[in-house]
Coordinates of C-alpha atoms and ligand atoms in Angstrom, one line a residue:
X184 CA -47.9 164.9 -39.2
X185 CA -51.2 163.1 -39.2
X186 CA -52.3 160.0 -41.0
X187 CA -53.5 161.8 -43.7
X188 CA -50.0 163.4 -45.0
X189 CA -49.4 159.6 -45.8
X190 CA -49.6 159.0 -49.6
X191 CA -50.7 155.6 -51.3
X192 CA -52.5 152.6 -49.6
X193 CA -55.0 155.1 -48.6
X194 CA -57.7 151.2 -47.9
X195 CA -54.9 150.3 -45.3
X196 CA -54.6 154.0 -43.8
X197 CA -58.2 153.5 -43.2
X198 CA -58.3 150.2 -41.9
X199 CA -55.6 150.8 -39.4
X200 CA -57.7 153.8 -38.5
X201 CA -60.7 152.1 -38.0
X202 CA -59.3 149.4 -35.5
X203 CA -57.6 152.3 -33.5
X204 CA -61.3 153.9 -33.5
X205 CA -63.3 150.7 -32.5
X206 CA -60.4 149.2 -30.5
X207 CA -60.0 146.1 -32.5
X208 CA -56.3 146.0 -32.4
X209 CA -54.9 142.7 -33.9
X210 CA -51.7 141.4 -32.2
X211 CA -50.0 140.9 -34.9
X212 CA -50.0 142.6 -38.5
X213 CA -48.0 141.9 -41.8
X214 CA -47.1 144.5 -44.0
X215 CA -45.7 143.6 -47.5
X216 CA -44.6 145.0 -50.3
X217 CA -41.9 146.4 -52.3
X218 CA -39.2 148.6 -50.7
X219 CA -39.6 151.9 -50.1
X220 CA -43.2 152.3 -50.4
X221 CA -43.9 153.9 -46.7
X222 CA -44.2 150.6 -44.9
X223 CA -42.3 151.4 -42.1
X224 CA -43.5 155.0 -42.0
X225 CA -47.1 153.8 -41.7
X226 CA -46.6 151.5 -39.1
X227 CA -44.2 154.1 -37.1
X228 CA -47.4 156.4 -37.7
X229 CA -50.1 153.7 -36.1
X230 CA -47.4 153.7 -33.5
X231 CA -48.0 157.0 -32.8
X232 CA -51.6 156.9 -33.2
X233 CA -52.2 154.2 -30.5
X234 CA -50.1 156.1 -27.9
X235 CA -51.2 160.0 -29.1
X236 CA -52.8 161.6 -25.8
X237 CA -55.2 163.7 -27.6
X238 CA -56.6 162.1 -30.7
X239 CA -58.1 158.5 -30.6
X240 CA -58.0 157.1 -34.7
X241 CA -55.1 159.7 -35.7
X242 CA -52.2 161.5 -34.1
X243 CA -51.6 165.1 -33.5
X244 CA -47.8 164.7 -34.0
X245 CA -47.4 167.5 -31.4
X246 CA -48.0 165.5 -27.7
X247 CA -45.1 164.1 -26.1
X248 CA -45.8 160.8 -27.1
X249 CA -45.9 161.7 -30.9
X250 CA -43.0 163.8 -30.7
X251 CA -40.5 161.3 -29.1
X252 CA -42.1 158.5 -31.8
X253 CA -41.6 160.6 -34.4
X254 CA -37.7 160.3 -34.4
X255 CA -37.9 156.8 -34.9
X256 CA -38.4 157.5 -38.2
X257 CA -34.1 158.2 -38.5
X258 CA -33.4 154.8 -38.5
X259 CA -30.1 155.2 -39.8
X260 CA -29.2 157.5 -37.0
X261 CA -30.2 155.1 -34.1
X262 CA -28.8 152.2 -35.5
X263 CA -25.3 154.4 -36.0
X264 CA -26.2 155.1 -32.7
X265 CA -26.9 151.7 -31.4
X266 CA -24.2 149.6 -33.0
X267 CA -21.7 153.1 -31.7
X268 CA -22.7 152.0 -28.3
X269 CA -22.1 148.4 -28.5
X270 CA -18.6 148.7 -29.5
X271 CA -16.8 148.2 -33.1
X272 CA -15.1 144.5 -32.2
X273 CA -18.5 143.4 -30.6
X274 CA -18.2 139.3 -30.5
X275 CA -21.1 137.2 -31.5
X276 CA -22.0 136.5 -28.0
X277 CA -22.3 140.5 -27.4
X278 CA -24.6 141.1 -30.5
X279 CA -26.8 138.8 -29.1
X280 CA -26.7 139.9 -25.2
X281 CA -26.9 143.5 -26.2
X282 CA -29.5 143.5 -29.1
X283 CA -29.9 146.4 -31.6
X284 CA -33.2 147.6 -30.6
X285 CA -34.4 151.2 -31.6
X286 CA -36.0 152.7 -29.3
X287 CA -36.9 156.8 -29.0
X288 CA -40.4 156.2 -26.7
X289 CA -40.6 152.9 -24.4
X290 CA -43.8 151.9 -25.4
X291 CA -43.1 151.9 -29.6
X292 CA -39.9 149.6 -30.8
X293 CA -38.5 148.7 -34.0
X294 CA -35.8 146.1 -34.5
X295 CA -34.4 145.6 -37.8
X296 CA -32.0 143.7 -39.5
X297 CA -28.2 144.3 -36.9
X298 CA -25.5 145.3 -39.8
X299 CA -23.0 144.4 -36.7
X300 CA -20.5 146.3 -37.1
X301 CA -20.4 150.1 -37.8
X302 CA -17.3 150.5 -40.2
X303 CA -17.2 147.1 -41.8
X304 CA -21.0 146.4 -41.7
X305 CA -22.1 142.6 -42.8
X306 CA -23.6 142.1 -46.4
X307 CA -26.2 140.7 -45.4
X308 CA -27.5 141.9 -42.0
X309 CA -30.0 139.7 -40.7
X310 CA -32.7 139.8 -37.6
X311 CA -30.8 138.3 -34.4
X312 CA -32.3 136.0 -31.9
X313 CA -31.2 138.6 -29.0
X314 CA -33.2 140.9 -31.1
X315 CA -36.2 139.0 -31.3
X316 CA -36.0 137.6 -27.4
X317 CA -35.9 141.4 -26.4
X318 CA -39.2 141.6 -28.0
X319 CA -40.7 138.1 -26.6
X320 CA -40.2 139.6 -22.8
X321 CA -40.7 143.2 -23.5
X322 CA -43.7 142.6 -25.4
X323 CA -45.4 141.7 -21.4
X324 CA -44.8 144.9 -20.1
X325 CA -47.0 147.3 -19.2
X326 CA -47.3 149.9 -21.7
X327 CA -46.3 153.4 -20.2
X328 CA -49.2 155.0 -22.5
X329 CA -51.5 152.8 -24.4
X330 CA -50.3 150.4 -26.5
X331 CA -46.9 148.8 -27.0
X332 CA -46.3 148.4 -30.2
X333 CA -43.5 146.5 -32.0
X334 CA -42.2 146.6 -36.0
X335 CA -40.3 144.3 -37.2
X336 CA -38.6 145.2 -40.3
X337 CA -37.0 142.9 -42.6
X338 CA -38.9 140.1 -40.8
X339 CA -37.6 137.7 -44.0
X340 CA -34.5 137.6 -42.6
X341 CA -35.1 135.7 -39.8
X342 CA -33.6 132.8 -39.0
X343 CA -36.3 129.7 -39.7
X344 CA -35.4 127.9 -36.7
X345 CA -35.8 131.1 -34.5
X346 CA -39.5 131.9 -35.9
X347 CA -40.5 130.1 -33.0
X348 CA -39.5 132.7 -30.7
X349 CA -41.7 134.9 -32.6
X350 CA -44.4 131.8 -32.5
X351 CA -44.9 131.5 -28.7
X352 CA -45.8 135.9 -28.9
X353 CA -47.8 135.2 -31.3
X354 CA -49.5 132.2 -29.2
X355 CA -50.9 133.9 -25.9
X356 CA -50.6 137.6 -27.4
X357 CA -50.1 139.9 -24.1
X358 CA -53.4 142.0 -24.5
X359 CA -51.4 145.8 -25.0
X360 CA -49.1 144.7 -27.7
X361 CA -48.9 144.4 -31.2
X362 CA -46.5 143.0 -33.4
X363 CA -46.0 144.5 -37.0
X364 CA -43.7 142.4 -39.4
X365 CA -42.3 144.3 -42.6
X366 CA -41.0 142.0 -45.3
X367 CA -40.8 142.4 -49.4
X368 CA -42.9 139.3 -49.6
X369 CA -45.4 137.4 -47.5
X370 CA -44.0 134.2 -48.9
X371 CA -40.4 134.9 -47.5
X372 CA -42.2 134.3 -44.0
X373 CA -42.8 130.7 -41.9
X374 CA -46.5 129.9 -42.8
X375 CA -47.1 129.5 -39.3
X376 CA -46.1 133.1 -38.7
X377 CA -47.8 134.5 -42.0
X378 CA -51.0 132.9 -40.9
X379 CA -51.2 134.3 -37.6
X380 CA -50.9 137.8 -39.1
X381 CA -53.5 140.0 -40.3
X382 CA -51.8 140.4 -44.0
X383 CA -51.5 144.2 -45.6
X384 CA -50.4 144.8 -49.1
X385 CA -49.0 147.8 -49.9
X386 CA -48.6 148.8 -53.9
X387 CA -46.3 150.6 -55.0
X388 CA -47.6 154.3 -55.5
X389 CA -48.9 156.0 -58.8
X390 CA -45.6 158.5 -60.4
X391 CA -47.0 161.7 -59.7
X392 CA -47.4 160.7 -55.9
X393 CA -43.8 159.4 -55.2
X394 CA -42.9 163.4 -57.3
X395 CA -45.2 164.9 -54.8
X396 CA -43.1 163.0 -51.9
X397 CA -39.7 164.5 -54.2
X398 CA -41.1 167.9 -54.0
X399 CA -41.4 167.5 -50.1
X400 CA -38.6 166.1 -49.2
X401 CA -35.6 166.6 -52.0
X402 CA -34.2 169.7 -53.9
X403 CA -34.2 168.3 -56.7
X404 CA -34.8 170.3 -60.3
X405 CA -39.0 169.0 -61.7
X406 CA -36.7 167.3 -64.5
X407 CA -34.9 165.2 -62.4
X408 CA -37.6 164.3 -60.1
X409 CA -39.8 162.9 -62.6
X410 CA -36.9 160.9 -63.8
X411 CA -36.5 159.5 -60.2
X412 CA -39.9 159.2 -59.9
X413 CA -40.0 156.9 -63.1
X414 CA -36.7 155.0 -62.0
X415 CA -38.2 154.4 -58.6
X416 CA -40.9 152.5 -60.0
X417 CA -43.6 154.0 -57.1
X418 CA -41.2 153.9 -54.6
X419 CA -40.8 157.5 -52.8
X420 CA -38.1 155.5 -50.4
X421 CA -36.1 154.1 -53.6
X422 CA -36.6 157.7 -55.3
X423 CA -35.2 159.6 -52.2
X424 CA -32.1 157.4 -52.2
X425 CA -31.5 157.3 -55.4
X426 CA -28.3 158.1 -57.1
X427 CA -29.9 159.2 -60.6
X428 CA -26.9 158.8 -63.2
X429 CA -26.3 155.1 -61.4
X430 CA -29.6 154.0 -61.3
X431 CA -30.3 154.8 -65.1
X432 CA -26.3 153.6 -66.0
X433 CA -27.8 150.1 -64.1
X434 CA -30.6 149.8 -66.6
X435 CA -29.0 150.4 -69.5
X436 CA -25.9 147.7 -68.4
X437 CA -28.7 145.2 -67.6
X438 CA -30.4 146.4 -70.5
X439 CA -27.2 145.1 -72.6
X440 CA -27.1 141.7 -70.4
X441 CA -30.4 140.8 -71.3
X442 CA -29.8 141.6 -75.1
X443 CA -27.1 139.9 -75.2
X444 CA -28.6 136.7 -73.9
X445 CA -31.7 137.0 -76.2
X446 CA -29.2 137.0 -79.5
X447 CA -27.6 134.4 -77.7
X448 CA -24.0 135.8 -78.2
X449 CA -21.3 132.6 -75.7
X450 CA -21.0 132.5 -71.8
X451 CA -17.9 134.9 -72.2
X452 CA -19.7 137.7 -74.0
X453 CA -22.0 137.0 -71.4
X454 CA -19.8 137.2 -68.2
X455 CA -18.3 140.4 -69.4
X456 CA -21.9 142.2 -69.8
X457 CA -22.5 141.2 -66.6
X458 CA -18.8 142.2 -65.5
X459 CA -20.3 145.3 -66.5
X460 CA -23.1 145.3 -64.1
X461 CA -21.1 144.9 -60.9
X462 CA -18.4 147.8 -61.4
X463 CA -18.5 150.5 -60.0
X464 CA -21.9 149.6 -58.6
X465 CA -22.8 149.9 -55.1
X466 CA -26.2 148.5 -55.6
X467 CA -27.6 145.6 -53.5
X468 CA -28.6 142.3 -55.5
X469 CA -32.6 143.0 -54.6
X470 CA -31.6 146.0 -56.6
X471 CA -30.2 144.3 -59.8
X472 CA -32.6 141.7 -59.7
X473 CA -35.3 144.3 -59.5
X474 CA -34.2 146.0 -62.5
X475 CA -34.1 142.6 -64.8
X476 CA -37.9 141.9 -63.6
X477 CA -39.0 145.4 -64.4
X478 CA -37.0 145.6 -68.0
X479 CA -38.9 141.5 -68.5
X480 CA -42.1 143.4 -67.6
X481 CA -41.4 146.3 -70.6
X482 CA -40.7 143.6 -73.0
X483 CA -44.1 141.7 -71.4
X484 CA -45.9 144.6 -72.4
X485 CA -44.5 145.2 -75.7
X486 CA -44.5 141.8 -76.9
X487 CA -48.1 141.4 -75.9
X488 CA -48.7 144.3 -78.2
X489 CA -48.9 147.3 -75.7
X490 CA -47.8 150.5 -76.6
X491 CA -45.0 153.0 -74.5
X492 CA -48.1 153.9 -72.1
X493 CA -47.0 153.3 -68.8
X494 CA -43.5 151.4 -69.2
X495 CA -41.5 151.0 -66.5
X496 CA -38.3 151.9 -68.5
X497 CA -39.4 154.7 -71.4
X498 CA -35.8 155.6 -71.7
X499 CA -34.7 152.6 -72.9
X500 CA -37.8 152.2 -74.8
X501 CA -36.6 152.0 -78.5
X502 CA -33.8 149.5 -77.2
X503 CA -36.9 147.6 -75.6
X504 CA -38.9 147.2 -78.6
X505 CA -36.5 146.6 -81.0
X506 CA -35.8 143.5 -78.1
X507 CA -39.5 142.5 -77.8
X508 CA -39.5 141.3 -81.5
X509 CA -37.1 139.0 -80.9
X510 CA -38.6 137.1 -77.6
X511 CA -42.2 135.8 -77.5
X512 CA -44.1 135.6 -74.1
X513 CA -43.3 131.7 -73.6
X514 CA -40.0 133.1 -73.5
X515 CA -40.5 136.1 -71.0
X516 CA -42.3 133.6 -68.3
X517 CA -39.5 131.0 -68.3
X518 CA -36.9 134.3 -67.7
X519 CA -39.4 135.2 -65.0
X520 CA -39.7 132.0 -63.8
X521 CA -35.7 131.6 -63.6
X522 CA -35.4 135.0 -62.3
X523 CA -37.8 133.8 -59.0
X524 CA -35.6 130.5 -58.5
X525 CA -32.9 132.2 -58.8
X526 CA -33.7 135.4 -56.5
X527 CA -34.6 132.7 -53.7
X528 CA -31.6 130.4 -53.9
X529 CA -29.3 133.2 -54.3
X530 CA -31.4 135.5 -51.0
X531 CA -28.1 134.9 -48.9
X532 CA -25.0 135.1 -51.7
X533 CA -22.7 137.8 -50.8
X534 CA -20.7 137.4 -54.2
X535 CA -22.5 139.9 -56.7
X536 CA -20.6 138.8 -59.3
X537 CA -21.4 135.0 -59.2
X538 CA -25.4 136.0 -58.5
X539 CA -25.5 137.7 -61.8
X540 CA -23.4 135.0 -64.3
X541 CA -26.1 132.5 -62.5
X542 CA -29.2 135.2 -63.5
X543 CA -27.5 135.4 -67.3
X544 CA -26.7 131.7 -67.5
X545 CA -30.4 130.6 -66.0
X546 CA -31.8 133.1 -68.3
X547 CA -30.1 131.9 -71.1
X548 CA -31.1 128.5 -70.8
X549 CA -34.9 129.4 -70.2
X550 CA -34.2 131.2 -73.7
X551 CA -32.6 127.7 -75.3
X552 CA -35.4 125.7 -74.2
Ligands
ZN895 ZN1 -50.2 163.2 -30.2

């Protein structure tokens, strides 16, 4: 599967292939963007690509090297895998001495974010100094094939005062490796790290591309796929994994949060919406507070006069213009404004429940203003 099976972001696809081809490798590479949107495929791909024995700027996905890269891709396997191997009652010492590292070919890694356990998983798995120390001294050997090459996803969730780990590699970069950090948001990383990066953005991908990823990869009717397609938001990740009738049911809950706030019905009519939102509901936080930005970027839109062309939300559309009279735009950037405190005071709450009455009650007061 070679570069050019990768859909979206087709500037970075050829900026990646263009250091492979001139052998300008940078040491270390950030790529952002939302969820979903191929980041880790892409760098699992220029993974491939520096270590492929037959092609130089692309991979032939059929070499040996390709072929054991490739099933790095089934993350969820190797970490099941990993954390299987390390024992269910693992202390805090062991997670760190035995650090989840995924590994299918020596010379390409990726660490991400250790859930700990198998059966009782943290809520919030986060990057593990073991993890990151693994990569400080491997990152020295010699590559087997031609390029070591290390991704780091969910690179936010490292622990501030271990970035400096992460530093000192970046300092005196050993010549055959490079570092790629994934992470939502460039501004969730250490400036010191961030500017020691070559930065990628990846956008999120136009509908009928993440319904041409649907019609690869899921058997799913062409009705439903577009409707994941529109739900994902030009994420072919979110869209794969996406329970339909929950994701819409989410919208339409939040929907009802955010209408209630804007008629400014009392806290308790408010706590029970949002009651609402988190039966049932499996969905992370990132998730909920996604949904809330994308239904504030509809009403955005509609306020400023736009028609249905392109919303984000087209079956809540009537709801969503019947809403937009009642807000003006003053009012939509101080809910957007709350919603960005919020989301970065609230990165590490585990209680759902309390993270949304704080997103209704902030929202609320940006409305009373
Ligand atoms: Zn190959």
């Amino acid at each position: 599967m070679p570069f050019s099976e990768f859909l979206g972001n087709s500037r970075i696809v050829s900026a990646l292939r263009g250091m492979l081809a001139t052998g300008r490798i940078p040491h270390a590479m950030l790529f952002a963007g939302p969820r979903g949107v191929g980041k880790f495929t892409l760098a699992r791909m220029f993974g491939q690509a520096a270590n492929c024995e037959r092609l130089p700027d692309d991979f032939c996905g059929e070499c040996g090297p390709c072929r054991a890269i490739a099933r790095l891709q089934d993350t969820s396997a190797l970490v099941h895998q990993g954390l299987a191997e390390r024992g269910e009652s693992a202390d805090s010492a062991t997670v760190e001495r035995v650090p989840l590292v995924l590994e299918t070919h020596p010379d390409v890694w990726a660490i991400v974010p250790d859930p700990v356990r198998l059966k009782n998983p943290v809520a919030r798995p986060v990057l593990h100094v073991g993890q990151l120390r693994a990569v400080q001294r491997a990152a020295h050997f010699k590559p087997l094939t031609r390029r070591r090459v290390f991704i780091i996803d969910g690179a936010e969730t490292m622990r501030w005062d271990h970035a400096n780990i992460f530093l000192k590699i970046l300092e005196e970069p050993p010549e055959t490796a490079s570092l790629i950090l994934l992470a939502p948001n460039p501004y969730l990383l250490l400036p010191t790290i961030r500017s020691r990066c070559l930065q990628f953005f990846f956008s999120p991908l136009a509908q009928e591309q993440v319904e041409q990823v649907l019609r690869q990869r899921a058997d799913l009717p062409a009705a439903q796929r577009k409707v994941a397609a529109q739900l994902a938001e030009g994420s072919p990740g979110i869209a794969l994994g996406m329970d339909l009738a929950e994701a819409a049911e989410l919208r339409k809950t939040a929907l009802q949060v955010l209408t209630a706030i804007i008629e400014r019905r009392s806290s308790t009519d408010l706590f029970n919406e949002t009651a609402g939102l988190v039966k049932g509901q499996k969905t992370p936080f990132e998730t909920v507070l996604e949904v809330f930005y994308s239904l504030l970027n509809d009403l955005l839109e509609l306020s400023a006069g736009f028609t249905g062309q392109g919303m984000r939300n087209p079956a809540l559309g009537k709801e969503l213009a019947k809403l937009s009279r009642q807000v003006d735009t003053a009012w939509i950037a101080s809910a957007v404004d709350a919603l960005d405190e919020l989301g970065g005071r609230l990165r590490r709450n585990v209680n759902k429940q309390l993270g949304l009455d704080a997103i209704a009650l902030s929202l609320s007061e940006a409305c009373n203003k």
